[in-house]
Every structure is written in C-alpha cells, then in structure tokens.
Amino acid sequence: MRPALILIPLLALPLVLNDFWLTQVATRSLILGIMALSLSFLATYLGVVSFAQATMAGIAGYTIAYFGPNSVGIGVQLPFWISIPLALMLAVVSGGLIGLIARRSRGIYAIMITLAIGVAFFYFTRQNYTLFNGWTGFSGVRAPEIGGLSLRDPLALYLLSLGTAVLALALVSGFVRSPLGLTIQAVRDAPGRVLALGISVTTPIVAAFAFSGLLAGAGGILNVWYQERISSFSVGLGPIIDILIVAVIGGLRHPAGAFVGAVVFVLLDTFAVDLIDRERFNTLIGVVLLLIVIVAPGGLQQLASDWVARLRRPEVKEKSTV
Amino acid sequence: MTLFLIVTLNGLTLAALYFLAASGFSLIFGLMRTVNMAHGALLMLGGYVGYSIVDATGSWGLGVVGGGLAAALAGAIVQAGVLGWMQGDELRQTLASIAISIIMADLMLWHWGGLTYQVELPEALAGGQRLPVLGVGYANIRLALMAFALATGLALWFLIQRTRFGAVIRAGVDDQDMLRALGYPINRIFVLVFALGGMLAGMAGVVAASALSIAPGTDLQFLLSSLVVVIVGGMGSIGGAALGALLVGLAEQYGLAYAPTYGVVFTFAIMVLVLAVRPQGLLGKAEL
Amino acid sequence: MPVNHSHTNANALEVRGIGKRFGGFWAVQDIDLTVRPGERRAILGPNGAGKTSLFNVLTGDTSATTGQITLFGDSVTREPINKRIQRGLRRTYQHAHLFNGLTVRDTLFLAVAGVRGGWRQVLPLRAGDDRLAEAERLAEVAGVADVLDRETSELSHGQRRQLEIGIALAEKPKILLLDEPAAGLSPAERPKLSALLMSLPKDVTVVLIEHDMDIALQTSESVSVLYNGRMLAEGSPDDIMRNEDVHRVYIGGAHGH
C-alpha cells in the first residue's frame, strides 16, 4: 500500500517533467541513489563505512565500456546480454575481494583500508592503458538497444533507473531478512558471539561486501550509459566523496535515505551555479557535508523525524529549553 | 645494475618523503585515535605557503619554517574549531575532516590556481654528488631529504619517549579521564598535538615541493601514501611509519621502473599482504 | 555416514595440564579435569580464581597457552570455537553479548542455523523452515516465547539470561558450560531458572560455574574448586564440605572478610 503511494507519482513524473528535469535531475538522482544505497546498506547492516563503492561501480562501468561500443578503439565488443551480467559479476567479485581484504577491520580502520583501495584503483586506472585507457578513459559509450527500444532515450533510461532502484530496495529488504542477512547484522552487533554460535564471521562480511558490489555495479552500469563515458575521474576522490555525501545526507543508518540524499545532492549540484560561483562547487559541498556532520550526524531523515517528533510533542521542546 | 641502484636510491628518497608525510598522520592517530583525512591538505598548504615565501624572500629555510607554521596553525584550528568537539566519536571526526580537506583543497585551488609549482633550491642543495663506491650521481636535495627524515624521526622518538610532554601524551592515550582528573588541560594538549602533526605535514609539503613539485592532487597522493604507510607499518607507531614508508617508497619506484603501467599494484599488493598476515600492521599493536 | 562407536565410552570432557597466560600473569595453570557423560559438575572458586578464564579456554573463545582438551575422545585443543560448537559444546556467558539489533526469534534462529551449519546458512528463508520452528521451541523452553519479536536490546536482565540459555540449548547440546547463569537475577526469577536447569535431559553433561556455594552443592553430584588459577580440590559435595583447604581459602575467604 505505502510503496504504491510513492511509486505512482514517480511513474507519472515523466508526464510533468521536461527532458532537462527528467534526465539531469530525476534520472541522475536515481543512479546516484543506487550507488549510495550500496554504501548505506553496508553502513546500516554491517556497520562498516566503505570508501570503495565508487571502485565497485567503476569496475562495472569499465566492463561495459570495454566490452561495448566506444569511440577509443579499445576492448572487445560483446552483445549486451553477455556484457551486462559480466559487469555485474565483476562488481560482485570486486566487492567480495574488498570485503576479504578489510574483513578484520571495523570503524575507522575499515575506512582507511577501503579509502586506500579506492584511491589505489584511481591511480591504477590512470597508469594503465591496456585495460583502462589511462586518464582519458573511454568515451562514446552507448546504452544498448533492446528489442528496438534504445536505452539512450531519456524516458527509457529514467524508467530503467526507476525499475532498478525499486528492485535494489526490494533486494535489500529481502536480503536482510534472509539467514545470511541476519548473520550480517549479528556480526555488526557482536562479531565474537557470532563465532560462538558456530558461524564463521568471514562469510557474512564477504557476502555483505559482495552484495554491496551488486548494488554499486548496477548503479555503475546505469551511470556509464548515462554519462556515455568513463575515466579515472569517474572512480577518483570526487565520486568517492559524492557517494559518501549522498549517503551521509540521507542518513547512514537508513538505506532508503540514499535516494533522499541523492535528490538533495543533485539539486544542489544543478542549481549551485545560481547561488555561488560554479568553480567553488567543491567548497559548497564540503560545507554542506561539514554542517550535516556537525548538526545532524544521523542525516536529513533523522533531522526530519526529530522535527516531526518535536511538533507532535511540544512539551519535549519546553523541557529542553529549561 | 646501475638502473637498479638508481631506482633503489629514488625509492629511498621517496620513502624519506613518505615518512615525513606519514609521521604527522601516524602521530595524531596514535595519540588521539583521530583519522585526520585533512592531512594531505595540510601538507599541500605547507607546500604552497613555502613556495610563496621562498618566491618572495629567496630564503629556502624561511620557506620550510613558514610552510610548517602555516600548516601547524591550520591543524590547530581544525582540532580546536571542529574535531575537538567530536572527541571520542571517531566516525564523525573522520567525516568532518574529509569535509575540511575538500574545502581546503578547493580554496587552495582558488588562490594558487591549477599550476604546478617547484620551490627553488638554495645553492648548497641545488647541485649533485657522485656517490663514492656506488658510482652514480645523486642530487643534493635528495640526500638532504633523507637526512631530514632521519632527524625528524629521531626528534619525534625523543619527544614521545623522553620528554615530559611526551609522557603526558602517552598517558592521555591510555586514559584520558585520568589525565583530566589530574588537572591536565587535555583539550589544549590535543590542539598542540594537532599543531605538531600539521607542522610535520607542512614541512614535508615544502620539502616535497622542492624535491619534486606541487599541484592540485598532491594532497590526495600524500593522503594515500600516508594511509598505506600506517596500515602497513602499524597504526600510531613512529618506527612502523618508517618501515612502512621504506617498503612503500621502494615498491613504488621498482614498480614504476619495471612495470610502469602496473606500478601502483605493487603498493597495493604490499598492503593486502600485510593485512592478510598481520592485520595490525608490521609494528602495530593489535586492535582492541 | 560412518558411525563412530569407539568413543562411546570416552569422557565428555578431558583436560590435561591446561594453562592460560596473559602477559606475565597465569590466569589458570596446570588444570586437570575429567567429566563423565551425563555428569553434573560444579566449578567453585572465589572471584578471580580463573573460572571464566578456564571456560574461555574450554570453548575456544581464547586459545590455551599449554595443555590438551579432549571432547568425547577427540582432541579439540587447536579447533576454533565454531567447530567445537558443532561437536555439541555450548556455553552461556556471564556478561551476555547479544545482538542488539536482532529480535529474540532471529537470535535463536541464528543459534540453530549456526549449529546445523552447511550451505543453507546462505539460502533465503522459506515459510515453514524447520529451523524457525526449532527457534520457537527453544523460546518456549527458555521462557522467552512472549517476547519473540522484541529486539534483544529491549529485554530485561532476567530475560537476557533466559535467552542465553535458549541459545545454549539449540540443537541438543551434548555438554553445556553455564557461567553463573543465576547471577544478577531477582529472587522471583531464580526459581524459574533452577526449574529450567533441573528440566535438562539427563544425558546432557553440565559444567556449572557458580559463585553461590549452596546452589552449587545442591545441584551438582561433583565439585571442583579453583583457587588462584589452580585446582585446589575435587570431590563429591560432601567431600568438599569437609575439605579443610576449601574451608580455609574459599569459605573462610568469602565469608570471613
């Protein structure tokens, strides 16, 4: 009942939005939201903030670029029904490997390790020309035509992104109810005790990272179709921080908040040019992140629910002013 | 063989630079459990300020000190103004320091532009030496850099292990509440530690801008190297930072020389290997 | 499946020369312990005697510095805790670390799934999964059926202790190590717990750490007394009551200061 209330307006959105709004704001928010969902999933259910999500998304995106039509003449053309599953699979594998590397680390240690992995991958894509075409990367990447319908069409890409986002959220909520999902949450709460139940701790951690790789990979594929190019800058510190900011704005403990964060981020990005010098966008983003961390570490959702709670119970406010 | 020697020497130079950069990062982490993601930005600030001072005065020594002081001041402001309010909430501190590093990098880009700068060397450091026995030429600045790293390492060790300030800091790591109860101004001590870490980063920045060069992106390069160095060497250990810097610096240079398009993979492989065998780092204590 | 009959006469638990050192401090040293199948053994000792350290080594929560541990004839000294659990060893913890974000039902489900192991651990949950039914049965046995869907962080202290026992009873344990299960319980909650312990099947071996001498002597057929990390005395409750060493160091120590 409730999902329908949100889904119907979203399905009707193309009727009211022009192509600019649909593509630059709606579709972009959905894609960014899917990538950030991969982070907030890890943060919520495994309790690990990973800086390597842009890497997993990038591996999927590079796979699509390398095995699909591009204008730099590198790679091998494969039909989309091979390259898409391959891209998702490589993203899952990369997620699992990153989980394996970071499996013994939590908190700030995990942040340091995943950030090192993400930045090392960025430098690797810049150095390597045979697979990644160095820092110029791939351009002219085209979304495939499926049954005569081109996914480059704004409406088609929007609906595909919306469908993927809904599927991703459904997958997350199903996954966390599965035995493996429960074990992942148990590892978050008390890893030593999980072992004492007779369950290995490595499996759930690797599985959580691999699952986040699936989400990030799906976002990465959509993103490379949307941007029509991918380069080292797509996996550099910029996107790493963007994904983090989106997840933090949405609240790291609320997976669906990633989409709220994405809309806020994209609106800021799109209209910042009217507020401040376009060149200083990074300063603006930095200030926004800093303010969120200082004022509302739980993210916008937390802020909103606090306000709602305060409005409903004014006496709480009175108490706090005493 | 000559190539190997030159690469090794270059690796040692880079290791010295990485140690200078990572020592401040490791110091702050070891003493305060704060992952200062703005460390690369502090280093870059020192480098830029150092460049401007040398450009205006012509004195290299003044540039190193000025760059160090500028970064020390910035570090103190970061701790006193933002991170100090979140002491104990490590995740929040990490996120806040990332925000600060983005803002700093963008403002520096604004002021100094996207150009690549190299700090002009004083005459005594500008030339080169033909090294005895090895028979290869080597720039003076690189030798000076190694000496500087060695001196810094020893000074840090002395400060932490042999002075009263060091003793207070070491006690603060183990039991902050105890120190507070004894009347030590722990918040001010933490600001001082941050200033010290910033000072080290800033001086490293000027030295890096002299031996190599400095441009937007330098911050990220040194943040990565500092992260890997402390992960490999062990969090919060000065000796570990030295060992980690040595491994990473050499690996990077050998990688660049022998497998140019896969160079960074070597650095990465070292990190993964250490994490697999000894997750707390080569000289680190186990995580609690 | 090969059925191993050679171990049917083996002791449930055999410990030889176990020691555990932390830095320069021996928490336990030179411990020998033999527990027969189905035996009810109490381990007594004042605070700091090394009782919980001994349990940690027996379960594999920490590794032994010296010595050998045998469960039903198989050496488990080098095995990690999750393998020992699958051999039928279970324990409760004095300070319960439960999964705060999970419900009682989920926690008990994981306990069942953990013991059964296998690839089904990663498969999606289907309606009518027998592991869920088993989890509900455990909740019934442990007396937490009325809070099945409550998150464990919301449970009272007594409920958490009951849940601890529910976890330990998952999938027919062969040997139960109970670390002061009654500690911190209200007088109203204690009888419930005692009844629960009394209702355990007779073939289950139970090793019980109990601070309270009266309870320990009532519920057990044999007693081992630890003091300063070493085994001070062993015997029937009557022997222990008459043992002068025990009177001096334990009873005198516990009540005399």
Short mmCIF file of N, CA and C in Angstrom, two decimals, chain A residues 49 51 101-106 108-109 111-113 115-117 119-125 127-131 236-237 241 244-245 248 252-253 277 279-287 289-290 293-297, chain B residues 25 29 33-35 37 82 86 90-103 106-107 109-110 217 220-221 223-224 227-228 230-231 235 256 259-265 268 271-272 275-279 287:
data_model
loop_
_atom_site.label_atom_id
_atom_site.label_comp_id
_atom_site.label_asym_id
_atom_site.label_seq_id
_atom_site.Cartn_x
_atom_site.Cartn_y
_atom_site.Cartn_z
N VAL A 49 31.56 1.70 7.15
CA VAL A 49 31.50 2.76 6.15
C VAL A 49 32.61 2.48 5.14
N PHE A 51 34.67 3.21 1.59
CA PHE A 51 35.00 4.23 0.61
C PHE A 51 35.34 3.59 -0.74
N ILE A 101 39.67 -8.40 2.03
CA ILE A 101 40.85 -7.63 2.46
C ILE A 101 40.54 -6.89 3.76
N ALA A 102 39.33 -6.34 3.86
CA ALA A 102 39.00 -5.48 5.02
C ALA A 102 38.29 -6.26 6.12
N ARG A 103 38.24 -7.61 6.02
CA ARG A 103 37.33 -8.37 6.88
C ARG A 103 37.64 -8.26 8.37
N ARG A 104 38.90 -8.01 8.71
CA ARG A 104 39.23 -7.98 10.14
C ARG A 104 39.15 -6.58 10.71
N SER A 105 38.75 -5.63 9.87
CA SER A 105 38.81 -4.23 10.32
C SER A 105 37.41 -3.65 10.41
N ARG A 106 37.24 -2.79 11.40
CA ARG A 106 35.96 -2.14 11.57
C ARG A 106 36.21 -0.65 11.80
N ILE A 108 37.04 3.11 11.97
CA ILE A 108 37.96 3.95 11.21
C ILE A 108 39.01 3.14 10.47
N TYR A 109 39.33 1.94 10.98
CA TYR A 109 40.31 1.11 10.28
C TYR A 109 39.76 0.69 8.92
N ILE A 111 37.54 2.28 7.22
CA ILE A 111 37.52 3.47 6.37
C ILE A 111 38.88 3.66 5.72
N MET A 112 39.94 3.57 6.53
CA MET A 112 41.28 3.80 6.00
C MET A 112 41.61 2.78 4.91
N ILE A 113 41.27 1.53 5.14
CA ILE A 113 41.63 0.49 4.19
C ILE A 113 40.82 0.63 2.90
N LEU A 115 39.41 3.32 1.75
CA LEU A 115 39.84 4.53 1.05
C LEU A 115 41.14 4.27 0.29
N ALA A 116 42.06 3.57 0.95
CA ALA A 116 43.32 3.25 0.28
C ALA A 116 43.06 2.40 -0.97
N ILE A 117 42.14 1.47 -0.87
CA ILE A 117 41.80 0.63 -2.03
C ILE A 117 41.22 1.50 -3.15
N VAL A 119 41.49 4.77 -3.70
CA VAL A 119 42.43 5.71 -4.31
C VAL A 119 43.48 4.96 -5.13
N ALA A 120 43.89 3.79 -4.64
CA ALA A 120 44.85 2.99 -5.41
C ALA A 120 44.24 2.59 -6.75
N PHE A 121 42.96 2.25 -6.77
CA PHE A 121 42.30 1.89 -8.03
C PHE A 121 42.28 3.10 -8.97
N PHE A 122 42.01 4.27 -8.40
CA PHE A 122 42.03 5.51 -9.20
C PHE A 122 43.39 5.69 -9.89
N TYR A 123 44.48 5.54 -9.12
CA TYR A 123 45.80 5.70 -9.72
C TYR A 123 46.08 4.60 -10.73
N PHE A 124 45.57 3.42 -10.45
CA PHE A 124 45.78 2.30 -11.37
C PHE A 124 45.13 2.59 -12.72
N THR A 125 43.89 3.11 -12.71
CA THR A 125 43.22 3.40 -13.98
C THR A 125 43.96 4.50 -14.74
N GLN A 127 47.29 4.95 -14.67
CA GLN A 127 48.56 4.42 -15.16
C GLN A 127 48.36 3.46 -16.31
N ASN A 128 47.25 2.71 -16.26
CA ASN A 128 47.13 1.56 -17.15
C ASN A 128 46.36 1.93 -18.41
N TYR A 129 46.97 1.65 -19.56
CA TYR A 129 46.33 1.99 -20.82
C TYR A 129 45.69 0.79 -21.51
N THR A 130 46.20 -0.41 -21.23
CA THR A 130 45.70 -1.57 -21.96
C THR A 130 44.26 -1.91 -21.57
N LEU A 131 43.93 -1.72 -20.31
CA LEU A 131 42.57 -2.06 -19.87
C LEU A 131 41.71 -0.82 -19.67
N GLY A 236 37.66 8.48 -9.04
CA GLY A 236 38.58 9.23 -8.20
C GLY A 236 37.95 9.69 -6.90
N LEU A 237 38.67 10.59 -6.23
CA LEU A 237 38.19 11.05 -4.94
C LEU A 237 36.84 11.76 -5.07
N ILE A 241 33.74 10.74 -2.73
CA ILE A 241 33.18 11.66 -1.75
C ILE A 241 31.70 11.93 -2.06
N LEU A 244 29.67 9.21 -0.68
CA LEU A 244 29.66 9.33 0.77
C LEU A 244 28.70 10.42 1.22
N ILE A 245 28.80 11.59 0.55
CA ILE A 245 27.96 12.72 0.95
C ILE A 245 26.48 12.38 0.79
N VAL A 248 25.52 10.13 3.57
CA VAL A 248 25.51 10.83 4.86
C VAL A 248 24.30 11.76 4.96
N LEU A 252 23.27 7.59 7.41
CA LEU A 252 23.97 6.34 7.15
C LEU A 252 23.24 5.12 7.70
N ARG A 253 22.25 5.34 8.55
CA ARG A 253 21.56 4.20 9.14
C ARG A 253 20.20 3.95 8.49
N ASP A 277 29.62 30.90 -7.29
CA ASP A 277 30.48 30.64 -8.42
C ASP A 277 30.53 29.13 -8.69
N GLU A 279 32.69 27.44 -10.02
CA GLU A 279 34.01 26.89 -9.74
C GLU A 279 34.18 26.45 -8.29
N ARG A 280 33.37 27.04 -7.43
CA ARG A 280 33.54 26.76 -6.00
C ARG A 280 32.56 25.71 -5.51
N PHE A 281 32.06 24.86 -6.41
CA PHE A 281 31.09 23.86 -6.01
C PHE A 281 31.65 22.95 -4.92
N ASN A 282 32.94 22.59 -5.02
CA ASN A 282 33.52 21.70 -4.01
C ASN A 282 33.49 22.31 -2.62
N THR A 283 33.71 23.63 -2.54
CA THR A 283 33.64 24.28 -1.24
C THR A 283 32.23 24.17 -0.69
N LEU A 284 31.24 24.41 -1.56
CA LEU A 284 29.86 24.31 -1.12
C LEU A 284 29.55 22.90 -0.60
N ILE A 285 29.97 21.90 -1.37
CA ILE A 285 29.71 20.52 -0.97
C ILE A 285 30.41 20.19 0.34
N GLY A 286 31.65 20.68 0.48
CA GLY A 286 32.39 20.47 1.72
C GLY A 286 31.67 21.08 2.90
N VAL A 287 31.16 22.30 2.70
CA VAL A 287 30.46 22.98 3.80
C VAL A 287 29.17 22.23 4.15
N LEU A 289 28.56 19.03 3.76
CA LEU A 289 28.93 17.81 4.49
C LEU A 289 29.30 18.14 5.93
N LEU A 290 30.10 19.19 6.10
CA LEU A 290 30.54 19.57 7.44
C LEU A 290 29.34 19.92 8.31
N VAL A 293 27.43 16.82 9.30
CA VAL A 293 28.15 16.04 10.31
C VAL A 293 28.04 16.72 11.67
N ILE A 294 28.08 18.06 11.68
CA ILE A 294 28.04 18.78 12.96
C ILE A 294 26.62 18.82 13.52
N VAL A 295 25.65 19.19 12.65
CA VAL A 295 24.30 19.44 13.15
C VAL A 295 23.47 18.17 13.22
N ALA A 296 23.54 17.35 12.19
CA ALA A 296 22.66 16.18 12.12
C ALA A 296 23.42 14.97 11.66
N PRO A 297 24.24 14.39 12.55
CA PRO A 297 25.05 13.24 12.12
C PRO A 297 24.18 12.08 11.65
N PHE B 25 50.64 12.17 10.48
CA PHE B 25 49.38 11.44 10.41
C PHE B 25 49.34 10.35 11.48
N PHE B 29 47.06 9.98 14.91
CA PHE B 29 46.23 8.80 15.07
C PHE B 29 46.63 8.03 16.32
N ARG B 33 43.58 8.77 18.36
CA ARG B 33 42.60 7.93 17.66
C ARG B 33 41.82 8.73 16.62
N THR B 34 42.37 9.82 16.13
CA THR B 34 41.68 10.59 15.10
C THR B 34 42.32 10.29 13.75
N VAL B 35 41.49 9.88 12.79
CA VAL B 35 41.99 9.73 11.42
C VAL B 35 41.83 11.08 10.76
N MET B 37 41.77 13.05 7.90
CA MET B 37 41.73 12.96 6.44
C MET B 37 42.20 14.26 5.79
N VAL B 82 36.76 22.30 15.16
CA VAL B 82 35.79 21.31 14.70
C VAL B 82 35.99 19.95 15.38
N MET B 86 34.13 16.76 18.74
CA MET B 86 33.59 15.42 18.48
C MET B 86 34.51 14.35 19.06
N GLU B 90 34.71 8.76 16.58
CA GLU B 90 35.75 8.69 15.55
C GLU B 90 35.18 8.81 14.13
N LEU B 91 34.02 8.19 13.92
CA LEU B 91 33.44 8.22 12.58
C LEU B 91 33.10 9.65 12.18
N ARG B 92 32.51 10.39 13.14
CA ARG B 92 32.15 11.78 12.86
C ARG B 92 33.39 12.61 12.58
N GLN B 93 34.44 12.38 13.37
CA GLN B 93 35.68 13.12 13.15
C GLN B 93 36.23 12.85 11.76
N THR B 94 36.19 11.58 11.36
CA THR B 94 36.71 11.22 10.05
C THR B 94 35.93 11.95 8.96
N LEU B 95 34.60 11.90 9.05
CA LEU B 95 33.76 12.54 8.03
C LEU B 95 34.00 14.05 8.02
N ALA B 96 34.09 14.65 9.22
CA ALA B 96 34.30 16.10 9.29
C ALA B 96 35.65 16.47 8.68
N SER B 97 36.68 15.66 8.96
CA SER B 97 38.00 16.00 8.41
C SER B 97 38.02 15.85 6.89
N ILE B 98 37.18 14.94 6.37
CA ILE B 98 37.07 14.84 4.91
C ILE B 98 36.47 16.12 4.35
N ALA B 99 35.40 16.60 5.00
CA ALA B 99 34.76 17.84 4.55
C ALA B 99 35.78 18.97 4.57
N ILE B 100 36.56 19.05 5.65
CA ILE B 100 37.56 20.12 5.75
C ILE B 100 38.59 20.00 4.64
N SER B 101 38.98 18.77 4.35
CA SER B 101 40.00 18.59 3.31
C SER B 101 39.48 19.01 1.94
N ILE B 102 38.18 18.73 1.67
CA ILE B 102 37.60 19.17 0.38
C ILE B 102 37.61 20.69 0.30
N ILE B 103 37.17 21.34 1.40
CA ILE B 103 37.09 22.80 1.41
C ILE B 103 38.49 23.41 1.24
N ASP B 106 39.85 23.05 -2.29
CA ASP B 106 39.19 23.92 -3.24
C ASP B 106 39.63 25.38 -3.07
N LEU B 107 39.79 25.81 -1.82
CA LEU B 107 40.23 27.19 -1.58
C LEU B 107 41.67 27.39 -2.06
N LEU B 109 43.02 25.77 -4.51
CA LEU B 109 42.93 25.83 -5.97
C LEU B 109 42.54 27.24 -6.41
N TRP B 110 41.66 27.84 -5.65
CA TRP B 110 41.20 29.19 -5.93
C TRP B 110 42.38 30.17 -5.89
N GLY B 217 46.02 17.84 -6.34
CA GLY B 217 46.16 16.39 -6.42
C GLY B 217 47.30 15.88 -5.55
N LEU B 220 45.96 14.41 -2.34
CA LEU B 220 45.44 13.05 -2.41
C LEU B 220 46.58 12.04 -2.47
N GLN B 221 47.62 12.39 -3.25
CA GLN B 221 48.76 11.49 -3.39
C GLN B 221 49.38 11.19 -2.03
N LEU B 223 47.93 11.75 0.96
CA LEU B 223 46.97 11.11 1.86
C LEU B 223 47.00 9.61 1.63
N LEU B 224 47.00 9.20 0.35
CA LEU B 224 47.06 7.76 0.05
C LEU B 224 48.33 7.15 0.61
N LEU B 227 48.13 6.83 4.34
CA LEU B 227 47.23 5.75 4.74
C LEU B 227 47.92 4.41 4.61
N VAL B 228 48.51 4.18 3.42
CA VAL B 228 49.12 2.87 3.20
C VAL B 228 50.30 2.66 4.14
N VAL B 230 50.79 3.84 7.16
CA VAL B 230 50.43 3.48 8.54
C VAL B 230 49.70 2.14 8.59
N ILE B 231 48.98 1.78 7.53
CA ILE B 231 48.33 0.47 7.53
C ILE B 231 49.40 -0.62 7.50
N MET B 235 49.46 1.19 13.02
CA MET B 235 48.84 2.47 13.34
C MET B 235 49.52 3.08 14.56
N LEU B 256 57.42 1.49 -10.83
CA LEU B 256 57.48 2.46 -11.92
C LEU B 256 58.56 2.10 -12.92
N ALA B 259 57.55 -2.03 -14.19
CA ALA B 259 56.21 -2.35 -14.70
C ALA B 259 55.39 -1.07 -14.69
N PRO B 260 55.74 -0.13 -15.61
CA PRO B 260 55.22 1.24 -15.49
C PRO B 260 53.70 1.34 -15.41
N THR B 261 52.98 0.47 -16.12
CA THR B 261 51.53 0.67 -16.11
C THR B 261 50.86 -0.12 -14.98
N TYR B 262 51.66 -0.81 -14.18
CA TYR B 262 51.07 -1.53 -13.05
C TYR B 262 51.73 -1.13 -11.73
N GLY B 263 52.44 0.03 -11.73
CA GLY B 263 53.24 0.43 -10.57
C GLY B 263 52.46 0.42 -9.26
N VAL B 264 51.27 1.01 -9.27
CA VAL B 264 50.54 1.17 -8.03
C VAL B 264 50.07 -0.18 -7.49
N VAL B 265 50.02 -1.18 -8.37
CA VAL B 265 49.61 -2.51 -7.94
C VAL B 265 50.58 -3.06 -6.90
N PHE B 268 49.74 -1.59 -3.57
CA PHE B 268 48.50 -2.22 -3.15
C PHE B 268 48.75 -3.63 -2.64
N MET B 271 50.13 -3.77 0.80
CA MET B 271 49.11 -3.50 1.81
C MET B 271 48.25 -4.75 2.04
N VAL B 272 47.81 -5.38 0.96
CA VAL B 272 46.95 -6.55 1.09
C VAL B 272 47.69 -7.68 1.80
N LEU B 275 47.95 -6.94 5.49
CA LEU B 275 46.65 -7.10 6.14
C LEU B 275 46.30 -8.57 6.31
N ALA B 276 46.71 -9.39 5.36
CA ALA B 276 46.38 -10.81 5.44
C ALA B 276 47.19 -11.48 6.54
N VAL B 277 48.46 -11.09 6.67
CA VAL B 277 49.34 -11.79 7.59
C VAL B 277 49.32 -11.17 8.98
N ARG B 278 49.29 -9.85 9.02
CA ARG B 278 49.39 -9.13 10.29
C ARG B 278 48.50 -7.90 10.22
N PRO B 279 47.19 -8.10 10.51
CA PRO B 279 46.22 -7.03 10.28
C PRO B 279 46.52 -5.75 11.06
N GLU B 287 44.49 -4.44 17.41
CA GLU B 287 43.31 -3.59 17.67
C GLU B 287 42.53 -4.19 18.83
#
